[in-house]
Short mmCIF file of C-alpha atoms in Angstrom, two decimals:
data_model
loop_
_atom_site.label_atom_id
_atom_site.label_comp_id
_atom_site.label_asym_id
_atom_site.label_seq_id
_atom_site.Cartn_x
_atom_site.Cartn_y
_atom_site.Cartn_z
CA MET A 1 120.85 93.29 118.97
CA SER A 2 118.90 95.24 116.41
CA PHE A 3 116.47 92.31 116.11
CA TYR A 4 115.69 92.85 119.79
CA LYS A 5 115.39 96.61 119.29
CA GLU A 6 112.96 96.29 116.39
CA PHE A 7 110.95 93.74 118.32
CA THR A 8 110.55 95.75 121.51
CA LYS A 9 109.72 99.10 119.90
CA GLY A 10 106.26 97.78 118.98
CA LEU A 11 105.60 96.82 122.58
CA TRP A 12 105.88 100.27 124.13
CA ASN A 13 107.57 103.14 122.28
CA GLU A 14 105.55 102.70 119.10
CA LEU A 15 102.63 100.72 120.47
CA PRO A 16 100.36 100.68 117.42
CA PRO A 17 96.90 101.75 118.54
CA PHE A 18 97.81 103.89 121.54
CA ARG A 19 100.92 105.67 120.28
CA LEU A 20 100.76 105.58 116.50
CA LEU A 21 96.94 105.78 116.41
CA LEU A 22 96.95 103.25 113.60
CA GLY A 23 93.88 101.16 112.86
CA LEU A 24 91.46 102.64 115.36
CA CYS A 25 88.23 101.23 113.89
CA PRO A 26 88.68 97.60 114.97
CA VAL A 27 90.18 98.81 118.24
CA LEU A 28 86.92 100.55 119.07
CA ALA A 29 84.45 98.16 117.54
CA VAL A 30 85.54 94.66 118.51
CA THR A 31 86.77 95.19 122.07
CA LYS A 32 83.39 94.43 123.62
CA SER A 33 85.06 91.60 125.53
CA ALA A 34 88.60 90.49 126.28
CA GLN A 35 88.12 87.39 124.17
CA ASN A 36 87.06 89.32 121.07
CA GLY A 37 89.99 91.69 121.50
CA LEU A 38 92.42 88.79 121.77
CA GLY A 39 90.93 87.03 118.72
CA MET A 40 91.07 90.17 116.58
CA GLY A 41 94.61 90.87 117.77
CA VAL A 42 95.81 87.40 116.82
CA ALA A 43 94.20 87.69 113.38
CA VAL A 44 95.97 91.01 112.81
CA LEU A 45 99.25 89.58 114.14
CA PHE A 46 99.04 86.74 111.64
CA VAL A 47 98.36 89.02 108.66
CA LEU A 48 100.92 91.59 109.74
CA LEU A 49 103.72 89.07 110.26
CA LEU A 50 103.17 87.26 106.98
CA SER A 51 102.67 90.45 104.97
CA ASN A 52 105.89 91.88 106.45
CA ILE A 53 107.78 88.72 105.48
CA ILE A 54 106.40 88.60 101.94
CA VAL A 55 106.81 92.32 101.29
CA SER A 56 110.37 92.15 102.55
CA LEU A 57 111.12 89.15 100.32
CA VAL A 58 109.82 90.78 97.16
CA ARG A 59 110.97 94.33 97.94
CA ASP A 60 113.68 94.33 95.26
CA ILE A 61 111.50 92.82 92.54
CA ILE A 62 108.51 95.19 92.75
CA PRO A 63 108.76 98.38 90.67
CA LYS A 64 108.44 101.47 92.83
CA LYS A 65 105.40 102.86 91.04
CA VAL A 66 103.08 99.92 91.61
CA ARG A 67 104.32 98.92 95.06
CA ILE A 68 101.20 100.05 96.92
CA ALA A 69 98.93 98.01 94.67
CA CYS A 70 101.19 95.00 95.26
CA PHE A 71 101.13 95.51 99.05
CA VAL A 72 97.33 95.77 99.01
CA THR A 73 97.03 92.56 96.98
CA ILE A 74 99.41 90.71 99.31
CA SER A 75 97.57 91.78 102.45
CA ALA A 76 94.14 91.14 100.89
CA THR A 77 95.20 87.60 99.99
CA LEU A 78 96.36 87.00 103.54
CA VAL A 79 93.11 88.39 104.93
CA VAL A 80 91.14 85.97 102.74
CA ALA A 81 93.29 83.17 104.17
CA VAL A 82 92.57 84.34 107.73
CA GLU A 83 88.84 84.51 106.98
CA LEU A 84 88.81 80.93 105.71
CA LEU A 85 90.90 79.69 108.65
CA MET A 86 88.63 81.41 111.15
CA GLN A 87 85.52 80.01 109.49
CA ALA A 88 87.03 76.55 109.74
CA TYR A 89 88.39 76.58 113.30
CA THR A 90 86.85 79.42 115.34
CA TYR A 91 83.44 79.97 113.75
CA PRO A 92 81.72 81.59 116.80
CA LEU A 93 84.52 84.15 117.07
CA TYR A 94 84.32 84.80 113.34
CA GLN A 95 80.62 85.57 113.72
CA GLN A 96 81.26 87.85 116.69
CA LEU A 97 83.87 89.89 114.85
CA GLY A 98 81.56 90.22 111.84
CA ILE A 99 82.69 92.54 109.08
CA PHE A 100 85.81 93.53 110.98
CA VAL A 101 87.66 90.44 109.78
CA PRO A 102 87.53 91.42 106.08
CA LEU A 103 88.17 95.00 107.14
CA ILE A 104 91.64 94.03 108.41
CA VAL A 105 92.69 94.72 104.84
CA VAL A 106 91.97 98.45 105.15
CA ASN A 107 93.59 98.62 108.58
CA CYS A 108 96.36 101.17 108.12
CA ILE A 109 98.73 99.25 110.37
CA ILE A 110 99.28 96.54 107.72
CA LEU A 111 100.00 98.93 104.84
CA GLY A 112 101.79 101.33 107.14
CA ARG A 113 104.33 98.75 108.32
CA ALA A 114 104.76 97.34 104.81
CA GLU A 115 105.50 100.76 103.41
CA ALA A 116 107.48 102.21 106.30
CA PHE A 117 109.48 99.20 107.38
CA ALA A 118 109.25 95.93 105.47
CA ALA A 119 109.88 97.50 102.07
CA LYS A 120 113.22 98.86 103.26
CA ASN A 121 114.60 96.16 105.53
CA PRO A 122 115.84 92.56 105.32
CA VAL A 123 113.56 89.68 106.24
CA TYR A 124 114.78 89.01 109.77
CA LEU A 125 114.20 92.63 110.81
CA ALA A 126 110.77 92.62 109.14
CA VAL A 127 109.90 89.53 111.18
CA ALA A 128 110.96 91.32 114.36
CA ASP A 129 108.94 94.39 113.44
CA GLY A 130 105.85 92.38 112.49
CA LEU A 131 105.99 90.27 115.64
CA GLY A 132 106.57 93.26 117.92
CA MET A 133 103.85 95.41 116.35
CA GLY A 134 101.43 92.49 116.16
CA ILE A 135 101.96 91.49 119.77
CA GLY A 136 101.69 95.11 120.86
CA PHE A 137 98.41 95.40 118.94
CA THR A 138 97.09 92.16 120.46
CA LEU A 139 98.02 93.21 124.00
CA SER A 140 96.43 96.64 123.57
CA LEU A 141 93.21 95.15 122.22
CA THR A 142 93.10 92.57 124.99
CA PHE A 143 93.75 95.28 127.58
CA LEU A 144 91.01 97.55 126.26
CA GLY A 145 88.67 94.57 125.89
CA SER A 146 89.26 93.40 129.47
CA LEU A 147 88.82 96.91 130.82
CA ARG A 148 85.47 97.31 129.06
CA GLU A 149 84.34 93.79 129.89
CA ILE A 150 85.22 94.08 133.59
CA ILE A 151 83.41 97.40 134.02
CA GLY A 152 80.62 96.80 131.54
CA ALA A 153 79.69 93.19 132.25
CA GLY A 154 81.52 92.38 135.48
CA THR A 155 83.33 89.46 133.88
CA PHE A 156 86.85 88.72 132.64
CA PHE A 157 87.11 86.24 129.74
CA GLY A 158 83.57 85.22 130.70
CA VAL A 159 84.39 84.56 134.37
CA PRO A 160 82.52 86.79 136.89
CA VAL A 161 84.94 88.88 138.96
CA PHE A 162 82.78 91.05 141.19
CA GLY A 163 80.30 88.61 142.71
CA GLU A 164 76.59 88.57 142.06
CA TYR A 165 75.66 91.95 143.54
CA TYR A 166 77.61 93.93 140.97
CA GLN A 167 75.35 96.02 138.77
CA PRO A 168 77.00 96.03 135.31
CA PHE A 169 77.69 99.44 133.80
CA THR A 170 76.35 98.38 130.39
CA MET A 171 77.31 101.58 128.61
CA MET A 172 80.93 100.48 128.63
CA ILE A 173 80.37 97.54 126.31
CA GLU A 174 78.30 99.65 123.92
CA ALA A 175 79.77 102.10 121.42
CA PRO A 176 80.10 105.13 123.77
CA GLY A 177 82.21 103.15 126.23
CA ALA A 178 84.72 102.40 123.48
CA PHE A 179 85.25 106.07 122.67
CA ILE A 180 85.49 107.15 126.27
CA CYS A 181 87.83 104.32 127.32
CA LEU A 182 90.16 104.85 124.38
CA GLY A 183 90.16 108.61 124.92
CA CYS A 184 91.11 108.18 128.58
CA ILE A 185 93.84 105.64 127.76
CA LEU A 186 95.33 107.98 125.15
CA GLY A 187 95.21 110.84 127.64
CA PHE A 188 96.96 108.67 130.22
CA MET A 189 99.65 107.65 127.72
CA ASN A 190 100.24 111.32 126.86
CA TYR A 191 100.53 112.10 130.56
CA LEU A 192 103.14 109.36 131.10
CA ASN A 193 104.98 110.60 128.04
CA ARG A 194 105.11 114.15 129.33
CA ILE A 195 106.43 113.04 132.71
CA GLN A 196 109.03 110.88 131.02
CA SER A 197 110.26 113.57 128.66
CA ARG A 198 110.32 116.17 131.42
CA ARG A 199 112.49 113.87 133.48
CA LYS A 200 114.88 113.48 130.57
CA GLY A 201 114.65 117.18 129.73
CA LEU A 202 113.60 116.49 126.17
CA ALA A 203 110.87 117.80 123.92
CA ALA A 204 107.71 115.69 123.81
CA HIS A 205 108.04 112.41 121.96
CA LYS A 206 106.88 112.62 118.35
CA ASN A 207 104.92 109.82 116.78
CA PRO A 208 106.78 108.41 113.80
CA THR A 209 104.53 107.22 110.99
CA VAL A 210 104.65 106.86 107.24
CA CYS A 211 103.59 110.35 106.42
CA GLY A 212 105.34 112.05 109.30
CA SER A 213 102.24 112.82 111.33
CA THR A 214 99.91 110.57 113.26
CA CYS A 215 97.39 108.54 111.36
CA ALA A 216 94.48 110.33 112.90
CA GLN A 217 95.80 113.69 111.85
CA CYS A 218 95.99 112.84 108.18
CA GLY A 219 92.75 110.94 108.24
CA GLY A 220 93.68 107.49 107.09
CA CYS A 221 97.38 107.17 106.38
CA SER A 222 96.59 106.96 102.75
CA LYS A 223 98.42 109.97 101.43
CA ALA A 224 101.28 107.58 100.86
CA ASN A 225 98.83 105.10 99.48
CA LEU A 226 98.20 106.35 96.00
CA SER A 227 101.10 108.67 95.36
CA MET B 1 57.57 104.98 104.15
CA GLU B 2 60.12 102.20 104.16
CA ILE B 3 62.67 104.50 102.61
CA PHE B 4 62.07 107.07 105.32
CA GLU B 5 62.57 104.40 107.96
CA LEU B 6 65.79 103.25 106.28
CA PHE B 7 67.14 106.78 106.42
CA ILE B 8 66.19 107.31 110.08
CA SER B 9 67.68 103.96 110.95
CA LEU B 10 71.01 104.54 109.21
CA ILE B 11 71.52 108.18 110.07
CA PHE B 12 70.38 108.19 113.70
CA VAL B 13 69.88 104.72 115.14
CA ASN B 14 72.79 102.89 113.52
CA ASN B 15 75.02 105.86 112.72
CA ILE B 16 78.07 104.46 110.97
CA ILE B 17 80.64 106.33 113.04
CA LEU B 18 79.05 106.68 116.42
CA ILE B 19 77.26 103.35 116.76
CA GLN B 20 78.96 101.02 114.29
CA ASN B 21 82.47 102.41 114.84
CA LEU B 22 83.46 102.48 111.18
CA GLY B 23 85.55 105.26 109.66
CA ILE B 24 87.08 106.55 112.88
CA CYS B 25 90.30 107.85 111.30
CA PRO B 26 88.65 110.60 109.22
CA TYR B 27 86.30 111.26 112.12
CA VAL B 28 89.24 112.21 114.29
CA GLY B 29 91.40 113.63 111.50
CA CYS B 30 89.06 115.67 109.33
CA SER B 31 86.77 117.25 111.88
CA ARG B 32 88.74 120.36 112.81
CA GLU B 33 86.72 122.77 110.67
CA LYS B 34 83.24 122.60 109.22
CA GLY B 35 84.48 123.24 105.66
CA VAL B 36 86.90 120.34 105.73
CA ALA B 37 84.34 118.09 107.37
CA PHE B 38 81.79 118.93 104.69
CA GLY B 39 84.27 118.28 101.88
CA MET B 40 85.33 114.95 103.32
CA GLY B 41 81.74 113.92 103.99
CA SER B 42 80.53 114.71 100.47
CA ALA B 43 83.51 112.93 98.92
CA VAL B 44 82.66 109.89 101.03
CA ILE B 45 78.99 109.98 99.93
CA PHE B 46 80.10 110.07 96.30
CA VAL B 47 82.63 107.24 96.59
CA VAL B 48 80.48 105.01 98.81
CA VAL B 49 77.57 105.09 96.37
CA MET B 50 79.82 104.44 93.38
CA ALA B 51 81.68 101.67 95.19
CA THR B 52 78.45 100.00 96.27
CA ILE B 53 77.18 99.92 92.68
CA CYS B 54 80.45 98.48 91.31
CA THR B 55 80.90 95.89 94.04
CA TRP B 56 77.23 94.88 93.77
CA PHE B 57 77.67 94.00 90.11
CA ALA B 58 80.98 92.27 90.76
CA GLN B 59 79.49 90.17 93.53
CA ARG B 60 76.22 89.24 91.80
CA HIS B 61 77.43 88.77 88.24
CA ILE B 62 81.02 87.59 88.61
CA LEU B 63 81.75 86.15 92.04
CA ASN B 64 78.46 84.40 92.84
CA PRO B 65 77.92 82.63 89.48
CA LEU B 66 81.51 81.39 89.53
CA GLY B 67 81.34 80.28 93.16
CA LEU B 68 84.18 82.60 94.18
CA GLY B 69 82.38 84.24 97.11
CA TYR B 70 85.37 83.78 99.37
CA LEU B 71 87.43 86.16 97.23
CA GLN B 72 85.05 89.01 98.18
CA THR B 73 87.60 90.87 100.31
CA LEU B 74 90.35 90.75 97.70
CA VAL B 75 88.10 91.76 94.82
CA PHE B 76 86.34 94.55 96.75
CA ILE B 77 89.51 96.28 97.89
CA LEU B 78 90.95 96.21 94.38
CA ILE B 79 87.71 97.57 92.93
CA ILE B 80 87.56 100.35 95.51
CA ALA B 81 91.20 101.33 95.06
CA SER B 82 90.96 101.51 91.29
CA LEU B 83 87.57 103.22 91.46
CA VAL B 84 88.92 105.99 93.65
CA GLN B 85 91.87 106.47 91.32
CA PHE B 86 89.53 106.52 88.31
CA VAL B 87 87.09 108.98 89.88
CA GLU B 88 90.00 111.26 90.67
CA MET B 89 91.24 111.28 87.07
CA PHE B 90 87.69 111.66 85.75
CA LEU B 91 86.91 114.68 87.94
CA LYS B 92 90.26 116.29 87.18
CA LYS B 93 89.57 116.16 83.44
CA LEU B 94 85.85 116.85 83.24
CA LEU B 95 84.72 118.70 86.34
CA PRO B 96 87.62 120.83 87.58
CA PRO B 97 85.53 122.88 90.04
CA LEU B 98 84.26 119.74 91.76
CA TYR B 99 87.79 118.34 91.73
CA GLU B 100 89.02 121.47 93.44
CA SER B 101 86.66 120.96 96.33
CA LEU B 102 86.71 117.16 96.67
CA GLY B 103 90.04 116.26 95.09
CA ILE B 104 92.27 116.42 98.14
CA PHE B 105 90.01 114.05 100.04
CA LEU B 106 89.81 111.36 97.40
CA PRO B 107 93.18 109.66 98.02
CA LEU B 108 92.35 109.53 101.72
CA ILE B 109 89.24 107.50 101.06
CA THR B 110 90.69 104.20 99.83
CA THR B 111 91.69 103.06 103.28
CA ASN B 112 88.58 104.50 104.90
CA CYS B 113 86.86 101.44 106.27
CA ALA B 114 83.43 103.07 105.90
CA VAL B 115 83.59 102.52 102.13
CA MET B 116 84.56 98.87 102.21
CA GLY B 117 82.36 98.30 105.26
CA THR B 118 79.26 99.59 103.51
CA ALA B 119 79.98 97.53 100.39
CA ILE B 120 80.30 94.37 102.50
CA LEU B 121 77.24 95.17 104.62
CA VAL B 122 75.08 95.62 101.51
CA GLN B 123 76.16 92.14 100.39
CA ARG B 124 75.64 90.57 103.82
CA GLU B 125 72.13 92.02 104.07
CA ASN B 126 71.44 90.68 100.59
CA LEU B 127 69.86 93.89 99.29
CA ASP B 128 68.81 94.46 95.68
CA LEU B 129 70.54 97.17 93.69
CA GLY B 130 68.02 99.96 94.32
CA THR B 131 67.83 99.42 98.08
CA GLY B 132 71.60 98.93 98.14
CA ILE B 133 72.17 102.37 96.62
CA LEU B 134 69.74 103.96 99.10
CA TYR B 135 71.44 102.09 101.93
CA ALA B 136 74.86 103.35 100.81
CA PHE B 137 73.57 106.90 100.46
CA ALA B 138 71.89 106.91 103.87
CA THR B 139 74.95 105.40 105.56
CA SER B 140 77.30 107.97 104.13
CA ALA B 141 74.83 110.76 104.88
CA GLY B 142 75.07 109.59 108.49
CA PHE B 143 78.84 109.83 108.17
CA LEU B 144 78.61 113.43 106.94
CA PHE B 145 76.16 114.27 109.72
CA ALA B 146 78.41 112.91 112.48
CA LEU B 147 81.46 114.63 110.99
CA LEU B 148 79.64 118.00 110.86
CA LEU B 149 78.38 117.67 114.44
CA MET B 150 81.88 116.85 115.60
CA ALA B 151 83.38 119.79 113.71
CA GLY B 152 80.85 122.11 115.33
CA VAL B 153 81.81 120.93 118.80
CA ARG B 154 85.52 121.02 118.07
CA GLU B 155 85.43 124.59 116.83
CA ARG B 156 84.03 125.55 120.22
CA LEU B 157 86.61 123.42 121.98
CA GLU B 158 89.44 125.51 120.53
CA THR B 159 88.65 128.30 122.94
CA LEU B 160 88.45 126.12 126.05
CA ARG B 161 91.22 125.09 128.38
CA VAL B 162 91.65 121.34 128.19
CA PRO B 163 94.20 119.50 130.37
CA LYS B 164 97.40 119.28 128.31
CA ALA B 165 97.54 115.50 128.26
CA MET B 166 93.95 115.26 127.04
CA ALA B 167 94.22 117.92 124.32
CA GLY B 168 93.75 116.86 120.70
CA THR B 169 92.75 113.30 119.92
CA PRO B 170 91.95 112.05 123.44
CA ILE B 171 89.40 114.75 124.21
CA SER B 172 87.77 114.39 120.78
CA LEU B 173 87.39 110.66 121.38
CA VAL B 174 85.78 111.29 124.76
CA MET B 175 83.45 113.80 123.11
CA GLY B 176 82.65 111.24 120.43
CA GLY B 177 81.69 108.91 123.27
CA ILE B 178 79.33 111.45 124.77
CA MET B 179 77.82 112.07 121.34
CA ALA B 180 77.38 108.33 120.83
CA LEU B 181 75.67 108.17 124.20
CA SER B 182 73.16 110.79 123.10
CA PHE B 183 72.64 108.98 119.79
CA MET B 184 71.72 105.87 121.73
CA ALA B 185 68.58 107.71 122.78
CA PHE B 186 67.31 107.24 119.21
CA LYS B 187 67.17 103.50 119.76
CA GLY B 188 63.64 102.27 119.28
CA MET B 189 62.76 104.87 116.66
CA ALA B 190 63.58 102.34 113.94
CA GLN B 191 65.23 98.97 113.54
#
């Protein structure tokens, strides 16, 4: 039962980029098209799942003081593996994503989940958490990517959707579109949240993260990182 | 002349936050007040330049000769993490006044993707050490510039009535978008 609970929390209640505001840089930069979003999401899912498993396996062996360094090394090793795999099998996508593949290692979602969840829970729960968060991240990126691609280029996964008279709104696939789209989605999520909590008569839902506030508020989730 | 063009290009045309979308977390998190934004921005300039120098030597004199180029990511993140820690201890001991003003931002910088991003970009563009340092400095100056602009706008925003659901992060992202739109007007001034 708790496996199911840990799995589903990443899909809506703690949806990584939209609720926890974790790892915003790749969210903004690579979602120029639905395909890029999906590719980036799958890469992050892979690293997140494996790093959760490994961290959870070695959680009793690692001394408390050097745990962050160990987590960073584990995730960096996995990112190198992903880079090599992508170069071998999906080279065009690797080129499209550019420096954002190596930058998965500084994505706070990986370290955040390792520190907040995998280091305290048994392997099967860490798997559930990694899968749920990773799939939530992938879906969010694909959603944002499709939104921007449909408005900005008039296509969805490369297939035209509007017919040939549609004048693409190119701004949406450039940098400004990313900010504006993400801002509007976050606003919409807040709105849904407020309606939901009003219906239940509760105070607004707080975002649970490592340091107790949202990632964006503390500017990088790294207070926990070096302490 | 080339140096001037490099600066224009990296601060305005390819601004690291607004156009390249790197370092968004501090952009949203540390841009409430101008003082904080300035502190964060100067700490980033300092660390980015240092990190670029260290990673440049590691890449050219250790990784490339040994054919270990694929370990770039792993080596860079370890260098940056230990560098930040080292700089923090160094400042604490030798330059307490500087530590007072920059110290609280230093731990936040390790997972700032602007630092690692710049180090990797300098390697991908295959720059020599001198140009690499200038590149790093100009990039992080662009970071400071965007952060200060944002702080200026956000201080004004405090007094306005924003729809409740949009208040905070959402509206600052939308504003970042509008700012990025205006920065796109610089396109064509330099490469």
